[in-house]
Coordinates of C-alpha atoms in Angstrom, one line a residue:
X1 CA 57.0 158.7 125.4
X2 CA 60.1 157.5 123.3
X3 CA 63.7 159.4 123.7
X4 CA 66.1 160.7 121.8
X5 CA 69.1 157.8 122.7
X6 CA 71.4 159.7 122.0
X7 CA 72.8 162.6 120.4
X8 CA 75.6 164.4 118.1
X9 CA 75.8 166.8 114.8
X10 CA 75.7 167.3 111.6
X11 CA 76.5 168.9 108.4
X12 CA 74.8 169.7 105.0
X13 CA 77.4 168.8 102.2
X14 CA 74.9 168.9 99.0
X15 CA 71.6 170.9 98.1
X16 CA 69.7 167.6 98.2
X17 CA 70.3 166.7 101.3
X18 CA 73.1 164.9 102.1
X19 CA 74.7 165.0 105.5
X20 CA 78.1 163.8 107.5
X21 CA 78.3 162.7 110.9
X22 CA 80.1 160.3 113.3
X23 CA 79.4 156.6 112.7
X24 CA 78.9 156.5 116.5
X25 CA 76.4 159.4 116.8
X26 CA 74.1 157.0 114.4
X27 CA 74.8 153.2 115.7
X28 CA 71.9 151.6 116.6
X29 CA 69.5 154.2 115.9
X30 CA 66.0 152.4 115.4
X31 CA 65.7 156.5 113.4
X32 CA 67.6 159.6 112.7
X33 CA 65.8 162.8 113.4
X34 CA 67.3 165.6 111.9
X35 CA 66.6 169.2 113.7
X36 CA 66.4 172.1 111.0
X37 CA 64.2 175.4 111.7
X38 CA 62.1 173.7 114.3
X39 CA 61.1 170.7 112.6
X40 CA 62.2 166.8 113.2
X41 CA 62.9 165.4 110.1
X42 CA 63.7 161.9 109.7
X43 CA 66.9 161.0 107.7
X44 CA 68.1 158.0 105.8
X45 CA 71.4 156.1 106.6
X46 CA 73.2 156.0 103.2
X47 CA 76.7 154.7 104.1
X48 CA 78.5 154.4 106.9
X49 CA 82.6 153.9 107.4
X50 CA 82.4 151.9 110.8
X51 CA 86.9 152.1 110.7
X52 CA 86.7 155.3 110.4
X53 CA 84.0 156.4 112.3
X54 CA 82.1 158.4 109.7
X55 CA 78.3 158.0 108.3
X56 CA 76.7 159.9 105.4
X57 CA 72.6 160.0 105.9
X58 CA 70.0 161.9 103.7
X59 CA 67.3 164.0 104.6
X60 CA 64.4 165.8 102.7
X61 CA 65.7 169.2 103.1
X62 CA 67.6 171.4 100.8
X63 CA 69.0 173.4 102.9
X64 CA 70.6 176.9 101.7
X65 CA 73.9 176.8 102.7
X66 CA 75.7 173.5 102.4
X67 CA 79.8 173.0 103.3
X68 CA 82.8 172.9 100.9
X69 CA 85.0 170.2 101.6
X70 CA 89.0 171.4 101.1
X71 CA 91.0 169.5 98.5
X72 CA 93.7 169.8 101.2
X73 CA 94.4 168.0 104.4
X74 CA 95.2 170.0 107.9
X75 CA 98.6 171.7 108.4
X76 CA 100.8 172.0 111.6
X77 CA 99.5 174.8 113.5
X78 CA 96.3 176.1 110.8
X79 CA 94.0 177.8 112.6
X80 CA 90.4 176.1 112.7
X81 CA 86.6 176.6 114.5
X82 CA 84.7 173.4 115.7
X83 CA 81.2 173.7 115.0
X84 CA 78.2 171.8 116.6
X85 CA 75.9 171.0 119.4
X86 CA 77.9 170.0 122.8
X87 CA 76.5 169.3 125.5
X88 CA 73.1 168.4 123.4
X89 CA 70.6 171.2 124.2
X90 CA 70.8 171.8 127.8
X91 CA 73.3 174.2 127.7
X92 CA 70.9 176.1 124.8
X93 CA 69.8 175.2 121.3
X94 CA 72.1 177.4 119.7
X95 CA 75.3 176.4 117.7
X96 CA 78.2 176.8 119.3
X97 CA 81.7 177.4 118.2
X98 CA 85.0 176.9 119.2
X99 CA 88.3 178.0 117.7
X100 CA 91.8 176.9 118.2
X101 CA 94.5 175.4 116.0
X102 CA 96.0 172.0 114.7
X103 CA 98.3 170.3 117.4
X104 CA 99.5 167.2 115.5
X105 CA 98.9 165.3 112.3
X106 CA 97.8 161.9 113.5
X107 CA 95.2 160.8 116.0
X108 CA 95.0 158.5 118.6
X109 CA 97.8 155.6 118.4
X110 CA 99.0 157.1 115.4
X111 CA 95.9 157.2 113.2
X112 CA 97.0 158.8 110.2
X113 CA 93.3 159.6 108.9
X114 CA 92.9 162.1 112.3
X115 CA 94.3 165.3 113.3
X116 CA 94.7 166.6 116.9
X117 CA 93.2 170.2 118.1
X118 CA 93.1 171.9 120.9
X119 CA 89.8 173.3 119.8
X120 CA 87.1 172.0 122.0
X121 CA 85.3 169.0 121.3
X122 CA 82.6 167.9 123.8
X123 CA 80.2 165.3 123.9
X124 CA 77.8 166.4 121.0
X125 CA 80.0 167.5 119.3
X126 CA 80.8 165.2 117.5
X127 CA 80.4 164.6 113.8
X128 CA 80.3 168.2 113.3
X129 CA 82.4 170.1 110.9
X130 CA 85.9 171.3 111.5
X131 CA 86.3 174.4 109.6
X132 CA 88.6 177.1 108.5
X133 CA 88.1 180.7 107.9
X134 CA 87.8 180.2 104.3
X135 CA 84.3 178.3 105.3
X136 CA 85.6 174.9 104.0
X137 CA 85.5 171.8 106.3
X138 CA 89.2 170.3 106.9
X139 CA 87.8 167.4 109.4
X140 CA 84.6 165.9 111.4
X141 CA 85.0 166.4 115.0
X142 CA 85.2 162.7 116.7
X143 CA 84.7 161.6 120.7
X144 CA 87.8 162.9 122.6
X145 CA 90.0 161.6 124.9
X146 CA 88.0 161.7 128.6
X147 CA 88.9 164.7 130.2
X148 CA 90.8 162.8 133.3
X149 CA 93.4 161.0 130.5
X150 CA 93.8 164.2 129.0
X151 CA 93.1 168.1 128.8
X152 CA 92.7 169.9 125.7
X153 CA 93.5 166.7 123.4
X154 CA 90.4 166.8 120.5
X155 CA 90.5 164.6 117.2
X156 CA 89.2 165.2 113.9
X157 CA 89.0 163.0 110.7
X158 CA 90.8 164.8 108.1
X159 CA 89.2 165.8 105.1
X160 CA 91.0 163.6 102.7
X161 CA 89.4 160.7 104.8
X162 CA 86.2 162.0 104.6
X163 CA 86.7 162.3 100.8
X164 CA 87.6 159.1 99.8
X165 CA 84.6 157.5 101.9
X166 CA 82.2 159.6 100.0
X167 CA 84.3 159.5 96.6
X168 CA 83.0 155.4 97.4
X169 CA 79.3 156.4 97.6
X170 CA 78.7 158.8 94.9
X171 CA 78.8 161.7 96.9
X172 CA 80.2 164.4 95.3
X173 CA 81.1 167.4 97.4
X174 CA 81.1 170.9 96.4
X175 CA 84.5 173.0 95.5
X176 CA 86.0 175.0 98.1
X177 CA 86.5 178.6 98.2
X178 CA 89.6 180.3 98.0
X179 CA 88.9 183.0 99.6
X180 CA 88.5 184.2 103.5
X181 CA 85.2 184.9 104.3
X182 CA 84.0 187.3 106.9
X183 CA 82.9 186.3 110.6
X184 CA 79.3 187.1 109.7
X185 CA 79.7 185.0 106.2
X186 CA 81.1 182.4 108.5
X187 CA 78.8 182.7 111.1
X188 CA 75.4 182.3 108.5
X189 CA 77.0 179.2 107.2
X190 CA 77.8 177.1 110.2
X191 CA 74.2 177.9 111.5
X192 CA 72.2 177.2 108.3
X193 CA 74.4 174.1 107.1
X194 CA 75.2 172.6 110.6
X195 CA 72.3 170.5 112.5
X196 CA 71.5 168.5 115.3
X197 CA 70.9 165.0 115.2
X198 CA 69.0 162.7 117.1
X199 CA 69.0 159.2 117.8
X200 CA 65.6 157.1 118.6

């Protein structure tokens, strides 16, 4: 029996398709199977950003929510929800959440195209949508610091990043909303637009 190599999330971004993820969640995948409603659907690498550890793929699903992307990087201090799959399924299958805020404006060794949160990112997490209340995705949640360098110290690639990388390939995302939408709103969204993904 083959297995699923590794692990990570996802996120719709278009009506055709299209979905963000970490680079790493996707390196040397022989396939990417995409989990939606109970089926395994294979997905296309499209582009990948190895520097910044990002990867657009396409599946053959249109899903019926997708994700805005803001127009506007992170503040100091914004309040923002990880969403995604940590932990793979064995905690359960369901989407998970996690709230907290932004901590600093540069990654890792001062890596201007991340953001640090103290929301929490586990392993799985990652390249799942960082989002604000407004339902628009500010960052894509990347690997965190191991927990014995470290506690609460999580990373996201900011959304102006994430632009420019699929500005490159044609992608075009949709507007975001100005508006803050309600916790049911929100919570409809992140379940229909965020997936998990698998690596064979």
């Amino acid at each position: 029996m083959r297995r699923a190599a590794a692990s990570g999330t996802g996120f719709f971004v278009s009506r055709s398709g299209h979905i963000i993820t970490n680079h790493h969640v996707i390196d040397q995948c022989k396939a990417v199977k995409v989990n939606f409603k109970g089926d395994e659907i294979e997905a296309k690498i499209l582009a990948i950003d190895k520097t910044n550890d990002l990867a657009i793929l396409k599946a053959k699903i249109n899903p019926s929510k997708v994700f805005a992307v803001s127009n506007k990087d992170v503040a100091l201090l914004e309040d923002v929800i990880v969403a995604g799959f940590p932990l793979g399924k064995k905690v359960s299958s369901a989407i998970k959440t996690h709230k907290g805020s932004v901590t600093a404006l540069a990654g890792f060794g001062d890596n201007y195209s991340n953001f640090q949160t103290d929301a929490t990112i586990n392993q799985g997490n990652s390249g799942g949508p960082i989002i604000t209340q407004k339902g628009n995705v500010v960052g894509v949640a990347v690997q965190l610091i191991a927990a014995e360098h470290a506690q609460n110290v999580f990373f996201g690639v900011k959304s102006s990043t994430l632009k420019t990388f699929a500005n490159a390939n044609s992608i075009n995302f949709l507007p975001p909303n100005n508006r803050e939408m309600s916790n049911e709103d929100l919570g409809k969204l992140i379940t229909e637009a965020t997936v998990f993904l698998e690596c064979w």
